[in-house]
PDB file of C-alpha atoms in Angstrom:
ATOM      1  CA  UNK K  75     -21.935 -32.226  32.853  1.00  0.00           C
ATOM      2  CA  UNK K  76     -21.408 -30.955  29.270  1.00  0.00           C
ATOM      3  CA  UNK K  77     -24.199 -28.604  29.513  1.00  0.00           C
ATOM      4  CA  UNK K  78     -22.575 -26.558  32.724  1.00  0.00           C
ATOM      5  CA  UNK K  79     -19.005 -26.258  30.792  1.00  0.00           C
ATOM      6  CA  UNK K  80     -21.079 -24.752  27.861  1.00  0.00           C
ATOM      7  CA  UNK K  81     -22.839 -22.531  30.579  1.00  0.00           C
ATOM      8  CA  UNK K  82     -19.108 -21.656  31.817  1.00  0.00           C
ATOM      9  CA  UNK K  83     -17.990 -21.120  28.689  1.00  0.00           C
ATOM     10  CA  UNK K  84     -20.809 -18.554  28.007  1.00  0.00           C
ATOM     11  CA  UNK K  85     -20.442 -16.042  31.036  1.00  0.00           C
ATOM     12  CA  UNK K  86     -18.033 -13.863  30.189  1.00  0.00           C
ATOM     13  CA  UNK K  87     -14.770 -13.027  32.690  1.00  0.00           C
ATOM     14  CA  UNK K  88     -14.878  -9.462  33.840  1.00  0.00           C
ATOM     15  CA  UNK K  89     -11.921  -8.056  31.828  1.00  0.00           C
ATOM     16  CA  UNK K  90      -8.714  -7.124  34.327  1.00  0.00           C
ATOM     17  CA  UNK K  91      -8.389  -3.676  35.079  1.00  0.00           C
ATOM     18  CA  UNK K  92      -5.654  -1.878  33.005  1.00  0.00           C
ATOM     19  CA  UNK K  93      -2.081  -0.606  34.055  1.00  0.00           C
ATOM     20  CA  UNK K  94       0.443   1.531  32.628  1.00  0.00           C
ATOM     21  CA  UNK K  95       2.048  -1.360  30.896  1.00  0.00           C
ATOM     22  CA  UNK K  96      -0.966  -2.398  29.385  1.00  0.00           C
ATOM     23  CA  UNK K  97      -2.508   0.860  28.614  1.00  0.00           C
ATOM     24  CA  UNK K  98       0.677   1.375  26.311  1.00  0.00           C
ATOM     25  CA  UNK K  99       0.621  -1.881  24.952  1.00  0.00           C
ATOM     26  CA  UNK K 100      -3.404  -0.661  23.957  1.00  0.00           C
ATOM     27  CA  UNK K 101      -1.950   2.327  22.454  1.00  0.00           C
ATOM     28  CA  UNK K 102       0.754   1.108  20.032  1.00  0.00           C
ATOM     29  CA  UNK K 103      -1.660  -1.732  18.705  1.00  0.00           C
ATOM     30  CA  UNK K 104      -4.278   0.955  18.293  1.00  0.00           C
ATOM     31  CA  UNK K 105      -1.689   3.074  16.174  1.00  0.00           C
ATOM     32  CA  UNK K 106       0.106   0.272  14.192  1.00  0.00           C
ATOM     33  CA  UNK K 107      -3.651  -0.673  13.398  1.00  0.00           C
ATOM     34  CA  UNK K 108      -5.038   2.654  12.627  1.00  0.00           C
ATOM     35  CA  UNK K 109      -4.412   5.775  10.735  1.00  0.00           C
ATOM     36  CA  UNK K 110      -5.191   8.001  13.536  1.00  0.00           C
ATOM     37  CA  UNK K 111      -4.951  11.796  14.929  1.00  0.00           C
ATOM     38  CA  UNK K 112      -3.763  11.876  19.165  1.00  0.00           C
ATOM     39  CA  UNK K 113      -7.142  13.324  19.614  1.00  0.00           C
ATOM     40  CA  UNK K 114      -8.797   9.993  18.637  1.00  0.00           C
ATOM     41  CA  UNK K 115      -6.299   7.709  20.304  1.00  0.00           C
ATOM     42  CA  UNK K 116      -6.656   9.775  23.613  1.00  0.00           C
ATOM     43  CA  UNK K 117     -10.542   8.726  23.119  1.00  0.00           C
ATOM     44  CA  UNK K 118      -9.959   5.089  22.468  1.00  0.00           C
ATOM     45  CA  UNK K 119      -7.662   5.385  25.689  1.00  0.00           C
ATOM     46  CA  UNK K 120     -10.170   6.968  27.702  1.00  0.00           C
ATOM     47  CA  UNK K 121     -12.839   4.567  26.352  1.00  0.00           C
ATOM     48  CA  UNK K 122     -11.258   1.578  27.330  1.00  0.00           C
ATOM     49  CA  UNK K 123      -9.947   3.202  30.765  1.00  0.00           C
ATOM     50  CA  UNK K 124     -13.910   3.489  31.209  1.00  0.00           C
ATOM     51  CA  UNK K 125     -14.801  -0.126  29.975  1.00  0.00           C
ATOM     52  CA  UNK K 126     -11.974  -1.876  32.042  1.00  0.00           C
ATOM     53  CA  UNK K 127     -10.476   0.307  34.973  1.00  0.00           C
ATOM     54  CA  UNK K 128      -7.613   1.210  36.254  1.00  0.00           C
ATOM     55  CA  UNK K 129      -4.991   0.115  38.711  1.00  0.00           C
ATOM     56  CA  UNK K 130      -2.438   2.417  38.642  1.00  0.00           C
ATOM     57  CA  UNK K 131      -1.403   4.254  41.988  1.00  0.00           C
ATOM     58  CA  UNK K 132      -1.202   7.585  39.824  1.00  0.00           C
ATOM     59  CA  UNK K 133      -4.047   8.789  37.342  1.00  0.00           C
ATOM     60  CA  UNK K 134      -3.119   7.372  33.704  1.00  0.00           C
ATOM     61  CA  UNK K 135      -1.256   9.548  31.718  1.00  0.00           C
ATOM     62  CA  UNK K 136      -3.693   9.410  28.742  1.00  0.00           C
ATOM     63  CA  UNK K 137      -2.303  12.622  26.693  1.00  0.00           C
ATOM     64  CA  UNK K 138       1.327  11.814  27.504  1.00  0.00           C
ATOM     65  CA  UNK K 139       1.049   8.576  25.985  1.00  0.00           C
ATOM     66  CA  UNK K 140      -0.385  10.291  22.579  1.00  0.00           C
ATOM     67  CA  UNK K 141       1.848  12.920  22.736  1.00  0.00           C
ATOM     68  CA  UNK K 142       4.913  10.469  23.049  1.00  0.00           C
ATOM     69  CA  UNK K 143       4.022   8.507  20.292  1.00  0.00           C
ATOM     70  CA  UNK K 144       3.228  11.012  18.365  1.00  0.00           C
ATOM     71  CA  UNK K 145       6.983  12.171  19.386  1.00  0.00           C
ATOM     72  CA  UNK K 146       7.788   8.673  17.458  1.00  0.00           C
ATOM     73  CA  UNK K 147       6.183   9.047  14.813  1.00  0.00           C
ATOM     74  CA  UNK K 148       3.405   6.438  15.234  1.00  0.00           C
ATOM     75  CA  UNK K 149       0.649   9.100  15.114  1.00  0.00           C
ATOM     76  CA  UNK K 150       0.616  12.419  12.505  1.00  0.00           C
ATOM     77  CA  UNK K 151      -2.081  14.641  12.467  1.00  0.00           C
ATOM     78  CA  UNK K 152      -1.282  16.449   9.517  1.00  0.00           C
ATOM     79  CA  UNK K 153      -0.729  13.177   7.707  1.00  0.00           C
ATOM     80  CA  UNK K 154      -3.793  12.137   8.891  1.00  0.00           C
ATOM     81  CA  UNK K 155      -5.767  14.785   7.628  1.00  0.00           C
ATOM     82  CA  UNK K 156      -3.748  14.762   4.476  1.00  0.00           C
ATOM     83  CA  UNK K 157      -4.590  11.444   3.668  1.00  0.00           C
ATOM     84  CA  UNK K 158      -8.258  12.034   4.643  1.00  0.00           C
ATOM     85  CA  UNK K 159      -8.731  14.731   2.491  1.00  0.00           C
ATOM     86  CA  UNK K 160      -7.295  13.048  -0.597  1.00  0.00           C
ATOM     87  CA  UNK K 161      -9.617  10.327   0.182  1.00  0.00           C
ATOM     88  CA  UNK K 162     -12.944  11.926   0.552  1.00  0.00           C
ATOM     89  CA  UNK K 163     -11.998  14.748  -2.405  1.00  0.00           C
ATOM     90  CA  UNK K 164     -11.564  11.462  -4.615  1.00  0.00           C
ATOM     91  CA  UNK K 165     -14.924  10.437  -3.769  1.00  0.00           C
ATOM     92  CA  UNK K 166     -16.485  13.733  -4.612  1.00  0.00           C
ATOM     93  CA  UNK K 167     -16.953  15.298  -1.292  1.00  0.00           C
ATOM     94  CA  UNK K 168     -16.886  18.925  -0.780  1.00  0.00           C
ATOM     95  CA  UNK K 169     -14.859  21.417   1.402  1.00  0.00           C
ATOM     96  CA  UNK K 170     -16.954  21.488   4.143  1.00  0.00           C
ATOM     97  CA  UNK K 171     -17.910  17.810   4.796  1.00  0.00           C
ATOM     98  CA  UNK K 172     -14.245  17.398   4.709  1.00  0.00           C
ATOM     99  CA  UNK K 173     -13.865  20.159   7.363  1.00  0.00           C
ATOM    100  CA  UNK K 174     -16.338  18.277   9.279  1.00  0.00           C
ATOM    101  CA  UNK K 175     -14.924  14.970   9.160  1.00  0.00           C
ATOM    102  CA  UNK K 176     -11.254  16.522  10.287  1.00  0.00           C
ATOM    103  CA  UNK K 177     -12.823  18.308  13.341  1.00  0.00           C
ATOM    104  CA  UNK K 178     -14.430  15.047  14.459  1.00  0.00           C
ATOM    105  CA  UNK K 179     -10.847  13.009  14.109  1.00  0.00           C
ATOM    106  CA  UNK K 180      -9.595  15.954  16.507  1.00  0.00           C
ATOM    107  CA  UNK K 181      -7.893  17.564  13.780  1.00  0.00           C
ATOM    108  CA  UNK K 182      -6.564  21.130  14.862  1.00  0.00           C
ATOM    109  CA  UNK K 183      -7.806  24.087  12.616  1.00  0.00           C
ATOM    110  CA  UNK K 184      -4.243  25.406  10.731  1.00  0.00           C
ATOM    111  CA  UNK K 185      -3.795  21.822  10.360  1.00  0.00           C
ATOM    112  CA  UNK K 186      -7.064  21.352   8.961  1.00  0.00           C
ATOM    113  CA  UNK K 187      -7.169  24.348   7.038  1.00  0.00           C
ATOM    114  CA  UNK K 188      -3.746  23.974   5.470  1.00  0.00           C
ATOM    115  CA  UNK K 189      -5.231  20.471   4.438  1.00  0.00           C
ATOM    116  CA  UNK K 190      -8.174  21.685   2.750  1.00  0.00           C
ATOM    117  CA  UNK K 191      -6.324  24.588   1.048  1.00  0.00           C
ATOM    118  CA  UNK K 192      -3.770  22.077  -0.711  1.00  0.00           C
ATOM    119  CA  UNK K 193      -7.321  20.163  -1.588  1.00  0.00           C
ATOM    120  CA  UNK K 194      -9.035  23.374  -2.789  1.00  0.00           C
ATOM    121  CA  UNK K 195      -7.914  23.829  -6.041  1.00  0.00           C
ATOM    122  CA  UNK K 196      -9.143  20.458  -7.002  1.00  0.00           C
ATOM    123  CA  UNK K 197     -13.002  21.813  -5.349  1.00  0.00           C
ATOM    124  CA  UNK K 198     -14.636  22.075  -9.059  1.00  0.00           C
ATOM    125  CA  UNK K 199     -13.047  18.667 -10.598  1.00  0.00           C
ATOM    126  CA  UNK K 200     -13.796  16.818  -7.340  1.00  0.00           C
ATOM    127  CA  UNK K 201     -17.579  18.229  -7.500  1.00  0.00           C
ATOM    128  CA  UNK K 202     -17.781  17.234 -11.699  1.00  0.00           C
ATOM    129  CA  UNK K 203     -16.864  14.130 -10.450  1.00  0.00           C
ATOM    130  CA  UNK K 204     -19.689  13.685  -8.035  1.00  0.00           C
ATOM    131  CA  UNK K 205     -22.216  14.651 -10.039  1.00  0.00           C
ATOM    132  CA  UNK K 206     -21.193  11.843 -12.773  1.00  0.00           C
ATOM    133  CA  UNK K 207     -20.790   9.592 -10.087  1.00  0.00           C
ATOM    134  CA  UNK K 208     -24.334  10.158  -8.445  1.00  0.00           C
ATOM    135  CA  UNK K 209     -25.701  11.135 -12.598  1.00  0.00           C
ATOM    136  CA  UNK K 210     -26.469  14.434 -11.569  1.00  0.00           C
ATOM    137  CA  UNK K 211     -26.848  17.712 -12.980  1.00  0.00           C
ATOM    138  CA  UNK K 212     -25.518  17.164 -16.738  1.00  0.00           C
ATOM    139  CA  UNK K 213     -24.773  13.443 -16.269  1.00  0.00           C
ATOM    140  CA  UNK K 214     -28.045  12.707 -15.279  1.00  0.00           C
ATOM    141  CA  UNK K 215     -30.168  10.229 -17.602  1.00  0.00           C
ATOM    142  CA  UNK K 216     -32.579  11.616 -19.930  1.00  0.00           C
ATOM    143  CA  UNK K 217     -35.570  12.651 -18.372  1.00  0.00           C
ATOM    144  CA  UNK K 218     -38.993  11.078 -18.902  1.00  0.00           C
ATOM    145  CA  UNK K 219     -41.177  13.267 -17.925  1.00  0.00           C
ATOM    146  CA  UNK K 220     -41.355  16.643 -20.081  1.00  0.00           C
ATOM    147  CA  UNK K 221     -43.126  18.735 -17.495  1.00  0.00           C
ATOM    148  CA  UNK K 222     -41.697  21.645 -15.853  1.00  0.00           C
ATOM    149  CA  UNK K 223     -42.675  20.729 -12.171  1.00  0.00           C
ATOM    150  CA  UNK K 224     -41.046  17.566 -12.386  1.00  0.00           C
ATOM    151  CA  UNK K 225     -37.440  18.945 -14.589  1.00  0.00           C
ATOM    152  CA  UNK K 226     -37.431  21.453 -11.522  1.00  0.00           C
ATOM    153  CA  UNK K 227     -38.358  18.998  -8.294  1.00  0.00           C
ATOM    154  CA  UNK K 228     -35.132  16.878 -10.209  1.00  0.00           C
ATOM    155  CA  UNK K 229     -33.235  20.058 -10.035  1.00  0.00           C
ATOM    156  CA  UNK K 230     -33.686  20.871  -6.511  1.00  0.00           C
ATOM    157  CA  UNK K 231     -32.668  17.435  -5.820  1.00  0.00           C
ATOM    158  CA  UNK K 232     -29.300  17.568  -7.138  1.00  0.00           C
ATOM    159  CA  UNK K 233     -28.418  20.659  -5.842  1.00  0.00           C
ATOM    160  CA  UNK K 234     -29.129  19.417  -2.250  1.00  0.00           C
ATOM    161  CA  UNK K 235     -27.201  16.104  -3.046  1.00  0.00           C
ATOM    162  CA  UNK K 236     -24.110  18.087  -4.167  1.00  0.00           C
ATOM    163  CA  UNK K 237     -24.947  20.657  -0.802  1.00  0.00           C
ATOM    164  CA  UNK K 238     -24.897  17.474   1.310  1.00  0.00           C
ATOM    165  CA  UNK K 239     -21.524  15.863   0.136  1.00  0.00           C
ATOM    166  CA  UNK K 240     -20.648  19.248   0.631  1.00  0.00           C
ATOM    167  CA  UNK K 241     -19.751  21.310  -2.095  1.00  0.00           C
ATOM    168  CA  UNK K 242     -20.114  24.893  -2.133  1.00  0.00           C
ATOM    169  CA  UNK K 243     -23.382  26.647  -3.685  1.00  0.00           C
ATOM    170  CA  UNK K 244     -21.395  28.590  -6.494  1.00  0.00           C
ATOM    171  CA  UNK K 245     -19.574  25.345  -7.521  1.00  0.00           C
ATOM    172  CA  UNK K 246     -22.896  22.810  -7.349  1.00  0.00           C
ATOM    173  CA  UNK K 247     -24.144  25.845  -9.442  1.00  0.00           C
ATOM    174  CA  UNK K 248     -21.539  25.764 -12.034  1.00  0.00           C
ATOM    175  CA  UNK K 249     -22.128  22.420 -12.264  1.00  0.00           C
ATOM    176  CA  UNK K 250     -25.562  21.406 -12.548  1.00  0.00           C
ATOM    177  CA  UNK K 251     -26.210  24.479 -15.261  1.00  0.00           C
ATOM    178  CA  UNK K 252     -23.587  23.035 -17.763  1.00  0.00           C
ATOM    179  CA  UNK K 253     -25.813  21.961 -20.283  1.00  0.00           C
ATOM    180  CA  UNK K 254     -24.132  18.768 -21.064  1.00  0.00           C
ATOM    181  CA  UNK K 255     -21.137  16.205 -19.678  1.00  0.00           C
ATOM    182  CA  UNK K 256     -18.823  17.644 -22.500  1.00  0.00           C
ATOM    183  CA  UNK K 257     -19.136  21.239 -20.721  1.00  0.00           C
ATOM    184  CA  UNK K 258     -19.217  20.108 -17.555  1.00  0.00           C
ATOM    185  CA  UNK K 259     -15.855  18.416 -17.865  1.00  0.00           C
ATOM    186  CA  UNK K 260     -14.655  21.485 -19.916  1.00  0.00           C
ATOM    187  CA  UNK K 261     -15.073  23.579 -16.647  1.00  0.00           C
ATOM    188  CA  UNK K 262     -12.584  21.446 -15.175  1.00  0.00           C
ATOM    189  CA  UNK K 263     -10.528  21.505 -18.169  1.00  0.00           C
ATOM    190  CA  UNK K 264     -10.366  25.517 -17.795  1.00  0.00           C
ATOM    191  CA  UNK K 265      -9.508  25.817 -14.461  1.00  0.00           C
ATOM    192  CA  UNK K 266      -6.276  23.226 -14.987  1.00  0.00           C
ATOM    193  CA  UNK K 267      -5.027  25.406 -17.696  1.00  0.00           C
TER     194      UNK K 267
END
């Protein structure tokens, strides 16, 4: 007798289809959990619409319900992407992998540009930072080996680390030539003056 509760217990109940009610209810908690964008809210919508169903007499008003709380308040897009740029500039990412990451959270381009712009003039101290972060470049540890083939298969390493945290070329340039940390953090130093 124990052994068939456990077996109840186990099968999972089909979830009840949503309703309007509910659907909102899904929303809010998704915002007051969430720093979000309406773009991915209408996706969590959608998603769950897909996992659970509907039983509405109407279709769901999916972008309505973003839009409205984004009328509230609840959801910002340029906040949003504000905050998500200061984020991933702090942990050395470059321009365009922040681009990238806004244009997957549904960010909309002036948004998303105006974003990055405000970000921008921090492109060279958030890239100095990387590279003493990851010890690349100037901040890397002394080398062992002497040889030329290995000093330049090092090189071309840290040049595509920087290019895939997304930094431009001229700036992971700047920064892996400067023959020490002191001038590397001197570039930064002469672009904040």
């Amino acid at each position: 007798m124990g052994e068939a509760r456990q077996d109840d217990r186990r099968q999972k109940r089909a979830p009840r289809p949503l309703d309007a009610a509910r659907l909102d209810e899904l929303a809010l908690h998704y915002a007051a959990r969430y720093a979000t964008t309406a773009a991915k809210l209408q996706r969590y919508l959608q998603r769950k619409l897909k996992e659970r169903g509907w039983t509405g007499d109407a279709p769901p008003d999916v972008p309505g319900i973003a839009a409205r709380l984004a009328a509230l308040g609840y959801v910002n897009d340029r906040l949003f992407a504000e905050s998500r740029t200061r984020d991933m500039t702090a942990r050395g990412l470059g321009r365009r992998r922040v681009a990238g990451a806004l244009a997957m959270a549904g960010v909309d381009a002036d948004t998303s540009a105006e974003s990055l712009d405000q970000a921008g003039a921090v492109a060279l101290a958030t890239a100095v930072a990387f590279a003493r972060r990851k010890r690349l470049g100037p901040f890397a540890r002394e080398a062992t080996a002497t040889d030329p083939a290995s000093r330049q298969k090092a090189a071309q390493k840290a040049m595509a680390a920087m290019l895939r945290a997304g930094h431009g070329l001229d700036v992971a340039r700047r920064v892996l030539a400067a023959p020490d940390p002191a001038a590397a953090e001197a570039l930064v130093d002469d672009i904040s003056e």
